[in-house]
Amino acid sequence: MSTGNRLLAVLPGEVYDKLTPYLEEVWLERGTILHHPGEPIENLYFPLDCLLSITITMKDGSTAEAGMVGNREVCGINAIMGARETTQTEYIVQIAGSAIKVPARPLLEEFDRSKKLRDVLLSSTQALIAQISQTTACNSLHVLEQRLARWLLEAQDRIDSDDLKLTQEFISHMLGVRRAGVTQAAQKLQDRDLIEYNRGRVKVLDQQGLEATSCECFMTLREEYDRLLGTKDRDG
Amino acid sequence: MSQEKALPTILLIELDDDTRPLLKHNLRSQGYRVIEALEEEDAIILAGTEKGRPDLILLNQVKLSIDEFLHMGRRIRQTAKLLSSTPVVVTAERFGADLEGKNIKVGENDYVAYLEDGQQLMNLLHRLLLEAITSQQIKHLTD
């Protein structure tokens, strides 16, 4: 079984062995809702090469992304906290791919027993809080072009692919902006040969150029994740 | 100034603060002169001046319906006494996949663009401005 998820990769062998009977590799289709607001969290997902979003939907139907979950996170971390249900967030698959599914109960039991597992999952929670905090500030302070560049880099880093199957309408929901804004920001990035957009696919052509266009938030978060979870091998 | 006025001029009505600077930048990088207004009244005043006379009116749909934006564009064209051949283009905000990528002609010189990407808009503007400017030149020669 693949340990392409960064959290599973840093688990000590004895902890991983205890969880192994409960780990199941699953394929997640785009658009699948893994968790509805208010429901208990029955399973957690460690993405391998899929991209998940934690979203919030307002009463008028408008949606925005509150957090992004990929191969350096786990989806459903609330399951190990006091209350197993979330009140306002939904978990949805944004880019199809594989994940390791684990039922909440055995993971919670092992969480209570193993300090090493607690350390990893609490560090991951701290990293997720860092992501949400940085994104909140970024959305308030930085221009759309910078935010789009950051968002694409974050997505790319979480699925380890330059090829992102994402529509501009979807990205506009995730960034909480109008579709026209994403269309023009993407056009500007494309004119500079940083990305190529074609029929629901974004291809990152120049990662360094995109990093230079992005605000500081991408590098700040990358450093924080590396500090909390160990440096990611980016040479492969 | 005279050199700048020689560039094809687009009157832009874009109410969204995130989108406006990006759209202006993209239009200018394509070689267009852009004048902008946030309200119909301002647009009419600008378009009615010699300096502000646009070759095309571009409106981005925000909050109001497509029809309301089309009517706004037509009123600007008429009240500012622009040529009736001046194109009005409305870019739609929300639409299904069946419309994506289409530019639909909804009047003699009026269009609704359902954008798949930014290049689609640039291609449409390029074509309409070429036609509009050629038509103006022919009119001048025959007057």
PDB file of N, CA, C and O in Angstrom, chain A residues 173-212:
ATOM      1  N   HIS A 173     -15.280  29.714  -7.086  1.00  0.00           N
ATOM      2  CA  HIS A 173     -15.961  29.322  -5.845  1.00  0.00           C
ATOM      3  C   HIS A 173     -14.949  29.161  -4.710  1.00  0.00           C
ATOM      4  O   HIS A 173     -15.186  29.560  -3.580  1.00  0.00           O
ATOM      5  N   MET A 174     -13.829  28.535  -5.045  1.00  0.00           N
ATOM      6  CA  MET A 174     -12.833  28.260  -4.002  1.00  0.00           C
ATOM      7  C   MET A 174     -12.224  29.555  -3.463  1.00  0.00           C
ATOM      8  O   MET A 174     -11.949  29.683  -2.276  1.00  0.00           O
ATOM      9  N   LEU A 175     -12.026  30.519  -4.351  1.00  0.00           N
ATOM     10  CA  LEU A 175     -11.422  31.776  -3.909  1.00  0.00           C
ATOM     11  C   LEU A 175     -12.474  32.769  -3.401  1.00  0.00           C
ATOM     12  O   LEU A 175     -12.118  33.819  -2.856  1.00  0.00           O
ATOM     13  N   GLY A 176     -13.745  32.415  -3.597  1.00  0.00           N
ATOM     14  CA  GLY A 176     -14.812  33.303  -3.143  1.00  0.00           C
ATOM     15  C   GLY A 176     -14.870  34.602  -3.928  1.00  0.00           C
ATOM     16  O   GLY A 176     -15.178  35.656  -3.370  1.00  0.00           O
ATOM     17  N   VAL A 177     -14.554  34.511  -5.228  1.00  0.00           N
ATOM     18  CA  VAL A 177     -14.590  35.714  -6.084  1.00  0.00           C
ATOM     19  C   VAL A 177     -15.434  35.424  -7.313  1.00  0.00           C
ATOM     20  O   VAL A 177     -15.833  34.280  -7.557  1.00  0.00           O
ATOM     21  N   ARG A 178     -15.685  36.460  -8.100  1.00  0.00           N
ATOM     22  CA  ARG A 178     -16.475  36.281  -9.309  1.00  0.00           C
ATOM     23  C   ARG A 178     -15.668  35.518 -10.363  1.00  0.00           C
ATOM     24  O   ARG A 178     -14.451  35.658 -10.453  1.00  0.00           O
ATOM     25  N   ARG A 179     -16.408  34.758 -11.143  1.00  0.00           N
ATOM     26  CA  ARG A 179     -15.764  33.974 -12.202  1.00  0.00           C
ATOM     27  C   ARG A 179     -14.976  34.879 -13.162  1.00  0.00           C
ATOM     28  O   ARG A 179     -13.893  34.519 -13.619  1.00  0.00           O
ATOM     29  N   ALA A 180     -15.533  36.055 -13.468  1.00  0.00           N
ATOM     30  CA  ALA A 180     -14.866  36.974 -14.394  1.00  0.00           C
ATOM     31  C   ALA A 180     -13.490  37.368 -13.872  1.00  0.00           C
ATOM     32  O   ALA A 180     -12.546  37.564 -14.652  1.00  0.00           O
ATOM     33  N   GLY A 181     -13.373  37.490 -12.566  1.00  0.00           N
ATOM     34  CA  GLY A 181     -12.085  37.845 -11.975  1.00  0.00           C
ATOM     35  C   GLY A 181     -11.052  36.753 -12.198  1.00  0.00           C
ATOM     36  O   GLY A 181      -9.894  37.026 -12.555  1.00  0.00           O
ATOM     37  N   VAL A 182     -11.474  35.503 -12.015  1.00  0.00           N
ATOM     38  CA  VAL A 182     -10.562  34.378 -12.241  1.00  0.00           C
ATOM     39  C   VAL A 182     -10.191  34.303 -13.724  1.00  0.00           C
ATOM     40  O   VAL A 182      -9.033  34.065 -14.080  1.00  0.00           O
ATOM     41  N   THR A 183     -11.176  34.523 -14.596  1.00  0.00           N
ATOM     42  CA  THR A 183     -10.920  34.485 -16.041  1.00  0.00           C
ATOM     43  C   THR A 183      -9.822  35.487 -16.413  1.00  0.00           C
ATOM     44  O   THR A 183      -8.880  35.159 -17.149  1.00  0.00           O
ATOM     45  N   GLN A 184      -9.929  36.701 -15.885  1.00  0.00           N
ATOM     46  CA  GLN A 184      -8.947  37.732 -16.249  1.00  0.00           C
ATOM     47  C   GLN A 184      -7.602  37.500 -15.574  1.00  0.00           C
ATOM     48  O   GLN A 184      -6.552  37.751 -16.167  1.00  0.00           O
ATOM     49  N   ALA A 185      -7.631  37.025 -14.325  1.00  0.00           N
ATOM     50  CA  ALA A 185      -6.368  36.740 -13.637  1.00  0.00           C
ATOM     51  C   ALA A 185      -5.633  35.591 -14.341  1.00  0.00           C
ATOM     52  O   ALA A 185      -4.412  35.650 -14.542  1.00  0.00           O
ATOM     53  N   ALA A 186      -6.389  34.562 -14.744  1.00  0.00           N
ATOM     54  CA  ALA A 186      -5.782  33.429 -15.452  1.00  0.00           C
ATOM     55  C   ALA A 186      -5.221  33.883 -16.801  1.00  0.00           C
ATOM     56  O   ALA A 186      -4.153  33.426 -17.240  1.00  0.00           O
ATOM     57  N   GLN A 187      -5.946  34.795 -17.461  1.00  0.00           N
ATOM     58  CA  GLN A 187      -5.475  35.309 -18.753  1.00  0.00           C
ATOM     59  C   GLN A 187      -4.138  36.038 -18.583  1.00  0.00           C
ATOM     60  O   GLN A 187      -3.215  35.893 -19.394  1.00  0.00           O
ATOM     61  N   LYS A 188      -4.059  36.811 -17.506  1.00  0.00           N
ATOM     62  CA  LYS A 188      -2.823  37.557 -17.266  1.00  0.00           C
ATOM     63  C   LYS A 188      -1.651  36.593 -17.004  1.00  0.00           C
ATOM     64  O   LYS A 188      -0.551  36.786 -17.517  1.00  0.00           O
ATOM     65  N   LEU A 189      -1.909  35.542 -16.219  1.00  0.00           N
ATOM     66  CA  LEU A 189      -0.857  34.554 -15.950  1.00  0.00           C
ATOM     67  C   LEU A 189      -0.485  33.804 -17.234  1.00  0.00           C
ATOM     68  O   LEU A 189       0.674  33.483 -17.468  1.00  0.00           O
ATOM     69  N   GLN A 190      -1.494  33.562 -18.077  1.00  0.00           N
ATOM     70  CA  GLN A 190      -1.235  32.850 -19.329  1.00  0.00           C
ATOM     71  C   GLN A 190      -0.436  33.710 -20.292  1.00  0.00           C
ATOM     72  O   GLN A 190       0.463  33.217 -20.979  1.00  0.00           O
ATOM     73  N   ASP A 191      -0.764  34.998 -20.345  1.00  0.00           N
ATOM     74  CA  ASP A 191      -0.019  35.911 -21.229  1.00  0.00           C
ATOM     75  C   ASP A 191       1.462  35.958 -20.865  1.00  0.00           C
ATOM     76  O   ASP A 191       2.304  36.257 -21.713  1.00  0.00           O
ATOM     77  N   ARG A 192       1.742  35.693 -19.596  1.00  0.00           N
ATOM     78  CA  ARG A 192       3.146  35.706 -19.152  1.00  0.00           C
ATOM     79  C   ARG A 192       3.773  34.307 -19.200  1.00  0.00           C
ATOM     80  O   ARG A 192       4.847  34.092 -18.656  1.00  0.00           O
ATOM     81  N   ASP A 193       3.062  33.381 -19.839  1.00  0.00           N
ATOM     82  CA  ASP A 193       3.551  31.996 -20.003  1.00  0.00           C
ATOM     83  C   ASP A 193       3.818  31.289 -18.676  1.00  0.00           C
ATOM     84  O   ASP A 193       4.697  30.436 -18.577  1.00  0.00           O
ATOM     85  N   LEU A 194       3.066  31.661 -17.645  1.00  0.00           N
ATOM     86  CA  LEU A 194       3.215  30.991 -16.350  1.00  0.00           C
ATOM     87  C   LEU A 194       2.316  29.766 -16.263  1.00  0.00           C
ATOM     88  O   LEU A 194       2.660  28.769 -15.632  1.00  0.00           O
ATOM     89  N   ILE A 195       1.138  29.872 -16.867  1.00  0.00           N
ATOM     90  CA  ILE A 195       0.210  28.744 -16.897  1.00  0.00           C
ATOM     91  C   ILE A 195      -0.386  28.637 -18.300  1.00  0.00           C
ATOM     92  O   ILE A 195      -0.256  29.558 -19.111  1.00  0.00           O
ATOM     93  N   GLU A 196      -1.024  27.502 -18.521  1.00  0.00           N
ATOM     94  CA  GLU A 196      -1.800  27.339 -19.756  1.00  0.00           C
ATOM     95  C   GLU A 196      -3.176  26.860 -19.321  1.00  0.00           C
ATOM     96  O   GLU A 196      -3.273  25.894 -18.548  1.00  0.00           O
ATOM     97  N   TYR A 197      -4.219  27.550 -19.767  1.00  0.00           N
ATOM     98  CA  TYR A 197      -5.570  27.123 -19.418  1.00  0.00           C
ATOM     99  C   TYR A 197      -6.289  26.662 -20.665  1.00  0.00           C
ATOM    100  O   TYR A 197      -6.318  27.376 -21.668  1.00  0.00           O
ATOM    101  N   ASN A 198      -6.847  25.471 -20.609  1.00  0.00           N
ATOM    102  CA  ASN A 198      -7.555  24.960 -21.775  1.00  0.00           C
ATOM    103  C   ASN A 198      -8.635  23.990 -21.343  1.00  0.00           C
ATOM    104  O   ASN A 198      -8.346  22.934 -20.791  1.00  0.00           O
ATOM    105  N   ARG A 199      -9.871  24.381 -21.567  1.00  0.00           N
ATOM    106  CA  ARG A 199     -11.035  23.512 -21.346  1.00  0.00           C
ATOM    107  C   ARG A 199     -10.973  22.732 -20.027  1.00  0.00           C
ATOM    108  O   ARG A 199     -10.901  21.507 -20.010  1.00  0.00           O
ATOM    109  N   GLY A 200     -10.992  23.453 -18.926  1.00  0.00           N
ATOM    110  CA  GLY A 200     -11.077  22.809 -17.626  1.00  0.00           C
ATOM    111  C   GLY A 200      -9.781  22.221 -17.111  1.00  0.00           C
ATOM    112  O   GLY A 200      -9.778  21.439 -16.158  1.00  0.00           O
ATOM    113  N   ARG A 201      -8.675  22.558 -17.738  1.00  0.00           N
ATOM    114  CA  ARG A 201      -7.366  22.087 -17.263  1.00  0.00           C
ATOM    115  C   ARG A 201      -6.429  23.276 -17.132  1.00  0.00           C
ATOM    116  O   ARG A 201      -6.323  24.095 -18.050  1.00  0.00           O
ATOM    117  N   VAL A 202      -5.760  23.322 -16.005  1.00  0.00           N
ATOM    118  CA  VAL A 202      -4.722  24.334 -15.810  1.00  0.00           C
ATOM    119  C   VAL A 202      -3.395  23.609 -15.763  1.00  0.00           C
ATOM    120  O   VAL A 202      -3.239  22.651 -14.996  1.00  0.00           O
ATOM    121  N   LYS A 203      -2.470  24.038 -16.602  1.00  0.00           N
ATOM    122  CA  LYS A 203      -1.132  23.432 -16.562  1.00  0.00           C
ATOM    123  C   LYS A 203      -0.143  24.484 -16.086  1.00  0.00           C
ATOM    124  O   LYS A 203      -0.092  25.591 -16.644  1.00  0.00           O
ATOM    125  N   VAL A 204       0.595  24.152 -15.061  1.00  0.00           N
ATOM    126  CA  VAL A 204       1.620  25.075 -14.567  1.00  0.00           C
ATOM    127  C   VAL A 204       2.840  24.931 -15.466  1.00  0.00           C
ATOM    128  O   VAL A 204       3.436  23.857 -15.561  1.00  0.00           O
ATOM    129  N   LEU A 205       3.203  26.020 -16.159  1.00  0.00           N
ATOM    130  CA  LEU A 205       4.332  25.979 -17.097  1.00  0.00           C
ATOM    131  C   LEU A 205       5.627  26.460 -16.451  1.00  0.00           C
ATOM    132  O   LEU A 205       6.706  26.020 -16.808  1.00  0.00           O
ATOM    133  N   ASP A 206       5.499  27.397 -15.542  1.00  0.00           N
ATOM    134  CA  ASP A 206       6.683  28.021 -14.958  1.00  0.00           C
ATOM    135  C   ASP A 206       6.452  28.200 -13.455  1.00  0.00           C
ATOM    136  O   ASP A 206       5.900  29.210 -13.018  1.00  0.00           O
ATOM    137  N   GLN A 207       6.871  27.186 -12.704  1.00  0.00           N
ATOM    138  CA  GLN A 207       6.597  27.215 -11.263  1.00  0.00           C
ATOM    139  C   GLN A 207       7.302  28.372 -10.568  1.00  0.00           C
ATOM    140  O   GLN A 207       6.713  29.043  -9.715  1.00  0.00           O
ATOM    141  N   GLN A 208       8.561  28.621 -10.933  1.00  0.00           N
ATOM    142  CA  GLN A 208       9.297  29.703 -10.272  1.00  0.00           C
ATOM    143  C   GLN A 208       8.655  31.055 -10.580  1.00  0.00           C
ATOM    144  O   GLN A 208       8.550  31.924  -9.715  1.00  0.00           O
ATOM    145  N   GLY A 209       8.217  31.210 -11.817  1.00  0.00           N
ATOM    146  CA  GLY A 209       7.549  32.451 -12.197  1.00  0.00           C
ATOM    147  C   GLY A 209       6.246  32.627 -11.442  1.00  0.00           C
ATOM    148  O   GLY A 209       5.888  33.740 -11.024  1.00  0.00           O
ATOM    149  N   LEU A 210       5.540  31.507 -11.254  1.00  0.00           N
ATOM    150  CA  LEU A 210       4.271  31.558 -10.524  1.00  0.00           C
ATOM    151  C   LEU A 210       4.537  31.885  -9.045  1.00  0.00           C
ATOM    152  O   LEU A 210       3.791  32.649  -8.425  1.00  0.00           O
ATOM    153  N   GLU A 211       5.608  31.318  -8.496  1.00  0.00           N
ATOM    154  CA  GLU A 211       5.970  31.631  -7.112  1.00  0.00           C
ATOM    155  C   GLU A 211       6.313  33.109  -6.970  1.00  0.00           C
ATOM    156  O   GLU A 211       5.966  33.752  -5.970  1.00  0.00           O
ATOM    157  N   ALA A 212       6.990  33.659  -7.962  1.00  0.00           N
ATOM    158  CA  ALA A 212       7.365  35.080  -7.908  1.00  0.00           C
ATOM    159  C   ALA A 212       6.126  35.973  -8.015  1.00  0.00           C
ATOM    160  O   ALA A 212       6.082  37.073  -7.448  1.00  0.00           O
TER     161      ALA A 212
END
